[in-house]
Amino acid sequence: MGASLDLAVSTVILALLPGTAAGCGDETLQLHLPLVRRTREPFDGRWALPGGWVTPDERLSSAARRTLAETTGLRPSYLEQLYTFGAPHRSPTGRVVSVVYTALVRAPEAAAVEVGENVRWAPADRLPDTVGELAFDHAEIVDYALWRLRTKVGYAAIAQHFLAEVFTLAELRGVHEAVLGKSLDPANFRRSVAASGAVEATDEVRAGAAHRPARLYRAVLPPGGATGGYPPWQSRPELG
Amino acid sequence: MGASLDLAVSTVILALLPGTAAGCGDETLQLHLPLVRRTREPFDGRWALPGGWVTPDERLSSAARRTLAETTGLRPSYLEQLYTFGAPHRSPTGRVVSVVYTALVRAPEAAAVEVGENVRWAPADRLPDTVGELAFDHAEIVDYALWRLRTKVGYAAIAQHFLAEVFTLAELRGVHEAVLGKSLDPANFRRSVAASGAVEATDEVRAGAAHRPARLYRAVLPPGGATGGYPPWQSRPELG
DNA sequence: GGAATAGTGTCTTTCAGACATTATACG
DNA sequence: CGTATAATGTCTGAAAGACACTATTCC
């Protein structure tokens, strides 16, 4: 029946880490992703997205979770199917179709990744400068994942997956600013987030800084009780 | 390397046809899709989405075009990857991963489809009433395709793919109304379409009706010259 | 009190929606 | 001339952006 081809999953894992880039001496947050170095042909020595083969009995999202855990040890706070890439000559070794996922991880988990000779974090916007050309068509895949995150953050509540369970609005705004690459007006950001109903105030504050303490908020999952009008699943466990 | 599984493509083909549904005696346009009847197990006798297996040397989108042409004879004016479904037990006969595409076809082409014992058009919103339960998870897939079309028609210029090369704004509005299932204010629709830059006026009009002739418009492809800020490809030939 | 950020108020612009009005065809 | 739709004008309310202002904490 089916053709003789190999089905893989790859994941664009994104985390917000302090900008290690040149000229960013400050606390600037920057999108980073973990890459793994290939240790065999094709593209031996080049950096690539974490991934692996799909086994017969697991769902695609489970394969994504498993392979990214195996290669990086990470467990994402958010996982979403991005796109399926299957051009005939993506891989020089034969036909490979890759179902690509996007994952978001929080900074503490990201920091726990054991970086080594064959695993490293790289700033998502400056991949060629830092790690050279990626293997396969992975550079294109990363570009698409970034485009989608940047557009989606405008209408869906996903930025919180970069943060802890409770967070201040300034922290949430920092995430948006880092993702979009521009600064946002604190007052207007506060209003639009409040109006969206995506967060609810807790009765706690974050004190300790040299200014008025900030209230802590928590993400509120689906607006209504149904899917909120967005993807039919994505709020259900997963689908496949 | 890869697991032993079968890779298929299926396509949700959508056309706007006069509503044949009960209670719709008028010119009401309604979203329809062609279904094919299965002639073997599993789901023998049930209706299913057109599709087939991916061959080793064709891109996924080509496989979608080929299989939908083979089963229905259609050649779509628009084709876009929707989602990849791969739950372990979607098919009782073994692991099947389906890359699903959405296609839009114009009414004249749709009318040319040879309907028969094993091919028919069905109204997209009333599938259970007209054709019973679809095979596999195809009902869920159709729901998702409809959801995506309805959300996308709000921000992307895709409704024109249901129309001929030139069209009046009333025709374009009729498409939007049929897709969204609600009527739109002609004046406001005209303004928003003009502001989007998605259409340009020709110097021709459509006369012959008992009222002032309507100007004909043509779709203008990518707003600027680049991708217009939307998916990195989707304006390029195809990718993946 | 000074510095710094949290949080509010307000003005303007933009845009969607409701709806009135004018324009131009056919019969 | 009547009718029907094309196309334009205008008003209103909601939301986004710019920015002034008040509130509260640490030092």
XYZ file of C-alpha atoms (C1' of nucleotides) in Angstrom:
534
model
C 0.000 0.000 0.000
C 2.029 2.942 1.262
C 5.254 3.980 -0.359
C 8.639 3.071 0.972
C 9.568 6.147 2.863
C 10.579 7.157 6.323
C 8.470 9.215 8.660
C 10.284 11.430 11.100
C 9.344 14.049 13.644
C 11.385 17.132 14.397
C 10.742 19.874 16.878
C 11.531 23.551 16.957
C 11.976 24.049 20.688
C 11.876 27.652 21.792
C 12.911 29.212 25.072
C 13.464 32.787 26.173
C 16.984 33.124 27.512
C 19.073 36.171 28.388
C 20.588 37.467 25.198
C 24.103 36.195 24.875
C 24.439 37.900 21.544
C 27.015 40.573 20.928
C 25.815 43.979 21.991
C 23.300 42.542 24.389
C 25.004 42.944 27.672
C 21.754 43.569 29.484
C 18.910 41.427 30.656
C 17.548 41.313 27.138
C 15.524 38.189 26.564
C 16.034 36.462 23.276
C 14.450 33.438 21.605
C 16.801 30.467 21.676
C 16.478 26.924 20.469
C 18.470 23.789 21.234
C 20.269 22.141 18.348
C 21.952 18.774 18.115
C 25.079 18.095 16.114
C 24.852 15.355 13.552
C 27.421 12.625 14.018
C 26.935 10.825 10.758
C 26.175 11.438 7.125
C 24.345 13.172 5.682
C 25.351 16.572 7.013
C 27.852 15.051 9.432
C 28.990 17.736 11.869
C 26.235 20.193 11.081
C 23.646 21.323 13.591
C 20.069 20.152 13.248
C 16.710 20.202 14.972
C 16.110 17.512 17.569
C 14.008 14.715 16.209
C 13.790 11.062 15.370
C 11.701 8.347 13.822
C 8.086 7.635 14.552
C 7.460 4.253 16.075
C 4.430 2.227 14.997
C 2.401 2.557 18.163
C 2.803 6.122 19.313
C 0.927 9.187 18.242
C 2.835 11.847 16.390
C 2.840 14.254 19.310
C 4.162 11.506 21.554
C 6.958 10.852 19.114
C 7.805 14.544 19.232
C 7.822 14.525 23.032
C 9.879 11.355 23.190
C 12.528 12.393 20.692
C 13.010 15.837 22.136
C 13.328 14.334 25.599
C 15.837 11.771 24.367
C 18.036 14.333 22.668
C 17.737 17.276 25.034
C 16.034 16.027 28.181
C 13.413 18.720 27.853
C 9.713 18.440 28.592
C 7.831 21.256 26.940
C 5.035 23.287 28.494
C 3.418 23.628 25.081
C 3.493 21.479 21.970
C 1.787 22.128 18.681
C 2.032 20.631 15.237
C 3.621 23.114 12.853
C 3.749 21.649 9.346
C 4.748 18.533 7.475
C 7.735 18.783 5.183
C 8.110 16.157 2.532
C 9.886 17.463 -0.551
C 11.390 14.495 -2.408
C 15.027 15.489 -1.967
C 15.069 17.018 1.475
C 17.428 14.277 2.526
C 20.151 13.015 0.199
C 19.774 9.515 1.610
C 16.238 8.829 0.505
C 12.723 10.036 0.974
C 12.060 11.409 4.429
C 8.811 13.064 5.435
C 9.045 15.088 8.634
C 6.131 16.119 10.785
C 7.450 19.174 12.574
C 6.253 20.392 15.958
C 6.827 23.634 17.802
C 7.509 23.391 21.535
C 7.810 26.088 24.152
C 9.835 25.546 27.318
C 10.324 27.688 30.397
C 13.693 29.204 31.155
C 14.495 27.071 34.254
C 13.909 23.853 32.346
C 15.931 25.201 29.464
C 18.815 25.995 31.761
C 18.813 22.382 32.969
C 19.722 21.063 29.537
C 23.132 19.503 29.535
C 24.970 21.452 26.924
C 27.923 19.657 25.431
C 29.861 18.927 22.329
C 26.757 17.850 20.478
C 23.976 19.855 22.098
C 23.820 23.626 22.306
C 21.457 26.561 22.487
C 21.527 29.058 19.673
C 19.770 32.406 19.253
C 16.873 31.805 16.900
C 17.380 34.973 14.901
C 21.075 34.594 14.253
C 21.546 30.942 13.441
C 23.882 31.287 10.451
C 26.236 33.550 12.406
C 26.438 31.239 15.377
C 26.161 27.681 14.103
C 26.563 27.956 10.352
C 24.129 26.455 7.917
C 21.741 23.975 9.473
C 21.352 20.460 8.131
C 18.611 19.568 5.661
C 15.943 22.251 5.238
C 15.954 23.012 8.949
C 16.741 26.708 8.532
C 13.556 27.144 6.542
C 11.617 25.226 9.162
C 12.910 27.464 11.937
C 11.948 30.559 9.950
C 8.429 29.285 9.568
C 8.145 28.388 13.249
C 9.261 31.877 14.229
C 6.825 33.484 11.816
C 3.998 31.442 13.217
C 4.888 32.131 16.850
C 5.052 35.852 16.147
C 1.716 35.961 14.437
C 0.035 33.650 16.905
C 1.182 35.534 19.974
C -0.972 38.375 18.725
C -4.254 36.536 18.985
C -3.705 33.454 21.149
C -2.640 33.155 24.740
C 0.581 31.213 24.410
C 3.247 33.557 25.776
C 2.524 32.286 29.291
C 4.092 28.957 28.391
C 7.453 30.680 28.648
C 6.687 31.723 32.229
C 6.035 30.064 35.580
C 2.554 29.372 36.852
C 2.186 32.859 38.249
C 3.750 35.911 36.712
C 3.533 39.672 36.685
C 2.160 41.559 33.745
C 5.582 43.109 33.265
C 7.039 39.629 32.842
C 4.341 38.703 30.353
C 4.964 41.911 28.491
C 8.670 41.111 28.430
C 7.863 37.841 26.700
C 5.771 39.574 24.076
C 8.461 42.179 23.541
C 11.144 39.545 23.115
C 9.062 37.511 20.709
C 7.959 40.468 18.636
C 11.258 42.271 18.866
C 9.741 45.602 19.795
C 8.751 47.383 22.958
C 5.131 47.665 24.007
C 3.354 50.338 25.987
C 2.844 48.987 29.530
C -0.539 50.668 29.974
C -1.974 49.500 26.670
C -0.556 46.019 27.116
C -2.174 45.756 30.502
C -5.529 46.771 29.114
C -5.473 44.458 26.144
C -4.443 41.468 28.242
C -7.135 42.217 30.785
C -9.730 42.587 28.045
C -8.745 39.266 26.489
C -9.570 37.426 29.671
C -6.476 35.297 29.243
C -5.218 35.961 32.767
C -6.755 36.279 36.187
C -5.306 38.106 39.156
C -4.167 36.165 42.185
C -4.179 37.765 45.623
C -0.415 37.754 45.797
C 2.195 40.234 44.735
C 5.857 40.074 43.872
C 7.710 42.354 46.280
C 11.363 42.981 46.912
C 12.192 45.386 44.155
C 12.860 49.059 44.614
C 9.387 50.037 43.627
C 5.747 49.219 44.119
C 5.128 45.448 44.187
C 3.471 43.944 41.149
C 0.397 41.785 41.311
C 0.797 38.176 40.262
C -1.461 36.691 37.609
C -2.307 33.204 36.483
C -3.227 32.029 32.998
C -6.869 31.106 32.549
C -7.178 28.261 30.114
C -10.086 28.179 27.704
C -12.044 31.435 27.841
C -15.493 29.900 28.055
C -15.671 26.224 28.739
C -15.716 25.118 25.137
C -12.725 25.591 22.885
C -13.227 29.320 22.961
C -13.747 29.356 19.253
C -10.243 28.372 18.345
C -8.866 25.174 16.904
C -11.378 22.389 17.480
C -8.760 20.556 19.438
C -5.606 22.160 20.850
C -7.642 22.493 23.987
C -8.507 18.841 24.089
C -5.735 16.459 25.069
C -4.388 16.037 21.557
C -5.491 14.652 18.295
C -4.054 12.952 15.546
C 15.333 3.661 10.047
C 11.726 4.767 9.706
C 8.876 2.794 11.122
C 6.708 0.498 9.087
C 3.770 2.666 8.352
C 1.852 3.978 5.408
C 1.777 7.589 4.350
C -1.377 8.809 2.681
C -2.712 12.135 1.488
C -6.347 13.142 1.663
C -7.986 16.333 0.521
C -10.971 18.290 1.727
C -12.162 19.754 -1.564
C -14.571 22.621 -1.198
C -16.836 24.262 -3.764
C -19.709 26.679 -3.494
C -22.766 25.165 -5.118
C -26.415 26.168 -5.082
C -27.934 24.867 -1.886
C -29.716 21.636 -2.581
C -30.586 21.270 1.047
C -34.149 21.190 2.275
C -35.545 24.626 2.811
C -33.084 26.200 0.437
C -35.099 26.614 -2.681
C -33.342 29.802 -3.639
C -30.014 30.657 -5.113
C -28.391 30.113 -1.746
C -24.782 29.107 -2.123
C -23.577 26.368 0.142
C -20.210 24.751 0.780
C -20.064 21.286 -0.764
C -17.372 18.681 -0.942
C -16.941 15.607 -3.120
C -16.817 12.258 -1.375
C -15.878 8.847 -2.695
C -17.491 5.627 -1.589
C -15.184 2.981 -0.234
C -15.413 -0.303 -2.084
C -13.414 -2.434 0.292
C -12.714 -2.903 3.936
C -12.236 -1.128 6.197
C -15.379 0.984 6.121
C -16.650 -0.718 2.961
C -19.574 1.256 1.571
C -18.974 4.361 3.636
C -18.134 7.728 2.151
C -14.638 9.133 2.541
C -12.406 11.980 1.499
C -10.593 11.580 -1.813
C -7.005 10.540 -1.299
C -4.379 7.933 -1.880
C -0.836 6.885 -1.171
C 2.228 9.019 -1.569
C 4.662 7.736 -4.170
C 8.391 7.949 -3.477
C 9.248 10.664 -5.967
C 6.464 13.222 -5.714
C 6.068 16.070 -3.320
C 3.188 15.895 -0.892
C 1.195 18.604 -2.644
C 1.647 16.775 -5.949
C 0.335 13.628 -4.372
C -2.696 15.574 -3.208
C -3.258 16.986 -6.706
C -2.778 13.614 -8.334
C -5.058 11.653 -6.060
C -7.847 14.177 -6.149
C -7.624 14.276 -9.935
C -7.676 10.493 -10.134
C -10.724 10.142 -7.950
C -12.750 13.199 -8.952
C -11.120 14.652 -12.071
C -10.834 18.018 -10.348
C -7.992 20.476 -10.594
C -8.158 22.936 -7.719
C -7.595 26.668 -7.946
C -6.118 26.645 -4.476
C -4.330 23.986 -2.457
C -2.991 24.272 1.049
C -1.717 21.821 3.606
C -4.164 21.530 6.494
C -2.804 19.169 9.118
C -1.273 15.753 9.501
C -3.338 13.118 11.250
C -1.530 10.128 12.631
C -3.243 8.675 15.683
C -2.201 5.032 16.034
C -5.623 3.518 15.460
C -7.144 5.814 12.872
C -7.310 2.860 10.534
C -8.189 -0.607 11.777
C -5.854 -2.146 9.221
C -2.607 -0.732 10.502
C -0.810 2.498 11.048
C -1.710 5.150 8.524
C -0.492 8.720 8.702
C -2.459 11.121 6.509
C -1.231 14.484 5.359
C -4.457 16.346 4.683
C -4.819 19.207 2.225
C -7.617 21.698 1.684
C -8.508 22.505 -1.916
C -10.857 25.115 -3.339
C -12.480 24.658 -6.749
C -14.685 26.935 -8.814
C -18.297 26.048 -9.450
C -17.950 25.311 -13.206
C -15.167 22.812 -12.585
C -17.138 21.316 -9.745
C -20.147 20.853 -12.002
C -17.987 18.922 -14.449
C -17.317 16.169 -11.939
C -18.881 12.920 -13.040
C -21.132 12.044 -10.195
C -21.971 8.378 -9.945
C -22.531 5.470 -7.661
C -19.231 6.042 -5.914
C -18.670 9.780 -6.238
C -20.998 12.476 -4.984
C -21.167 15.994 -3.691
C -22.418 16.531 -0.171
C -23.201 19.743 1.736
C -20.300 20.312 4.092
C -22.424 21.321 7.036
C -24.878 18.444 6.946
C -22.740 15.408 6.243
C -24.280 12.986 8.752
C -27.801 13.708 7.467
C -26.893 13.191 3.844
C -24.195 10.533 3.711
C -24.144 9.028 7.170
C -20.988 8.654 9.192
C -17.822 9.155 7.192
C -15.070 6.556 7.143
C -12.085 6.798 9.485
C -11.744 10.151 11.265
C -12.780 12.052 8.172
C -15.692 13.840 9.832
C -13.311 15.394 12.290
C -10.996 16.377 9.475
C -13.809 18.091 7.586
C -14.795 20.001 10.701
C -11.284 21.275 11.105
C -11.030 22.262 7.438
C -14.261 24.228 7.706
C -13.111 25.931 10.862
C -9.874 26.950 9.232
C -11.509 28.214 6.057
C -13.921 30.306 8.086
C -11.241 31.883 10.197
C -8.839 32.354 7.318
C -11.362 34.038 5.053
C -11.390 36.831 7.614
C -7.769 37.817 7.161
C -6.504 36.247 3.941
C -7.617 36.730 0.380
C -8.739 33.245 -0.531
C -12.452 33.629 -1.307
C -11.579 34.579 -4.900
C -10.502 31.020 -5.569
C -14.184 30.125 -5.661
C -14.786 32.675 -8.422
C -13.682 33.273 -11.997
C -10.781 35.518 -12.897
C -12.952 38.625 -12.794
C -15.879 39.074 -10.460
C -18.110 41.701 -8.962
C -17.884 42.698 -5.349
C -21.381 41.359 -4.855
C -20.195 37.947 -6.026
C -17.220 38.097 -3.697
C -19.493 39.108 -0.883
C -21.766 36.183 -1.703
C -18.807 33.855 -1.224
C -17.994 35.331 2.140
C -21.607 35.132 3.204
C -21.865 31.497 2.178
C -18.637 30.565 3.926
C -19.434 32.445 7.093
C -23.126 31.602 7.053
C -24.266 35.147 7.698
C -25.105 38.186 5.640
C -22.708 41.084 5.372
C -23.353 44.759 4.842
C -22.581 45.557 1.182
C -21.169 48.997 1.950
C -18.892 47.869 4.743
C -17.779 44.814 2.815
C -16.853 46.983 -0.136
C -14.791 49.252 2.044
C -12.923 46.540 3.870
C -12.079 44.701 0.669
C -10.878 47.900 -0.966
C -8.783 48.753 2.067
C -7.171 45.323 2.077
C -5.789 45.852 -1.392
C -6.700 42.297 -2.299
C -8.577 43.290 -5.449
C -8.103 45.813 -8.207
C -10.786 47.250 -10.453
C -10.814 46.413 -14.126
C -12.310 48.817 -16.648
C -15.166 46.464 -17.389
C -18.585 46.072 -15.893
C -21.136 43.292 -15.716
C -24.340 44.598 -17.345
C -27.619 42.946 -18.241
C -29.396 43.016 -14.935
C -32.283 45.248 -14.072
C -30.110 47.706 -12.259
C -26.888 49.631 -12.451
C -24.034 47.495 -13.837
C -21.412 46.346 -11.383
C -17.732 46.921 -11.884
C -15.578 43.835 -12.361
C -12.554 43.255 -10.167
C -9.529 41.037 -10.339
C -7.583 39.497 -7.471
C -4.195 41.024 -6.861
C -1.793 38.381 -5.680
C 0.774 39.266 -3.063
C 0.078 42.743 -1.687
C 3.596 44.086 -1.918
C 6.033 42.094 -3.917
C 7.258 39.981 -1.066
C 5.004 37.538 0.715
C 2.960 40.367 2.135
C 3.913 39.325 5.596
C 2.065 36.083 5.544
C 3.296 32.520 5.416
C 6.902 32.531 4.196
C 5.830 30.360 1.314
C 2.211 29.914 0.207
C 3.061 32.639 -2.252
C 6.056 30.822 -3.631
C 5.384 27.777 -5.795
C 5.151 25.326 -2.936
C 7.354 23.904 -0.313
C 7.811 21.005 1.912
C 12.491 62.147 50.071
C 14.261 60.054 45.617
C 14.129 56.509 42.286
C 11.806 53.216 39.952
C 8.182 50.597 38.426
C 2.926 49.475 39.150
C -1.191 50.914 37.727
C -4.994 54.527 36.063
C -7.012 58.293 33.175
C -7.678 60.433 28.961
C -7.214 61.924 24.340
C -6.784 60.635 19.497
C -6.957 57.678 15.668
C -8.640 53.791 13.374
C -11.849 50.670 12.025
C -16.123 47.842 12.023
C -20.996 48.125 11.902
C -25.579 50.403 11.070
C -27.942 52.868 7.999
C -29.213 56.935 4.888
C -28.436 58.687 0.316
C -27.258 59.063 -4.472
C -26.290 56.740 -9.146
C -27.463 54.027 -13.073
C -28.992 50.347 -15.351
C -33.512 47.505 -17.226
C -38.315 47.201 -18.298
C -41.230 56.217 -14.194
C -40.660 52.165 -10.945
C -37.585 48.897 -9.241
C -33.494 46.902 -8.017
C -28.854 46.874 -7.092
C -24.244 49.662 -7.379
C -21.678 52.774 -5.020
C -20.918 56.626 -1.653
C -21.593 59.312 2.703
C -22.132 59.662 7.562
C -22.696 58.477 12.265
C -21.526 55.710 16.303
C -19.124 52.638 19.363
C -15.166 49.636 20.342
C -10.478 48.983 20.439
C -5.406 50.449 19.727
C -1.903 53.683 20.434
C 0.343 57.808 22.637
C 1.180 59.830 26.760
C 0.204 62.357 31.246
C -0.616 61.264 35.819
C -1.124 58.849 40.410
C 0.302 54.928 43.703
C 3.418 52.313 46.380
C 7.475 50.139 47.496
C 12.782 50.024 48.685
C 16.693 52.564 49.820
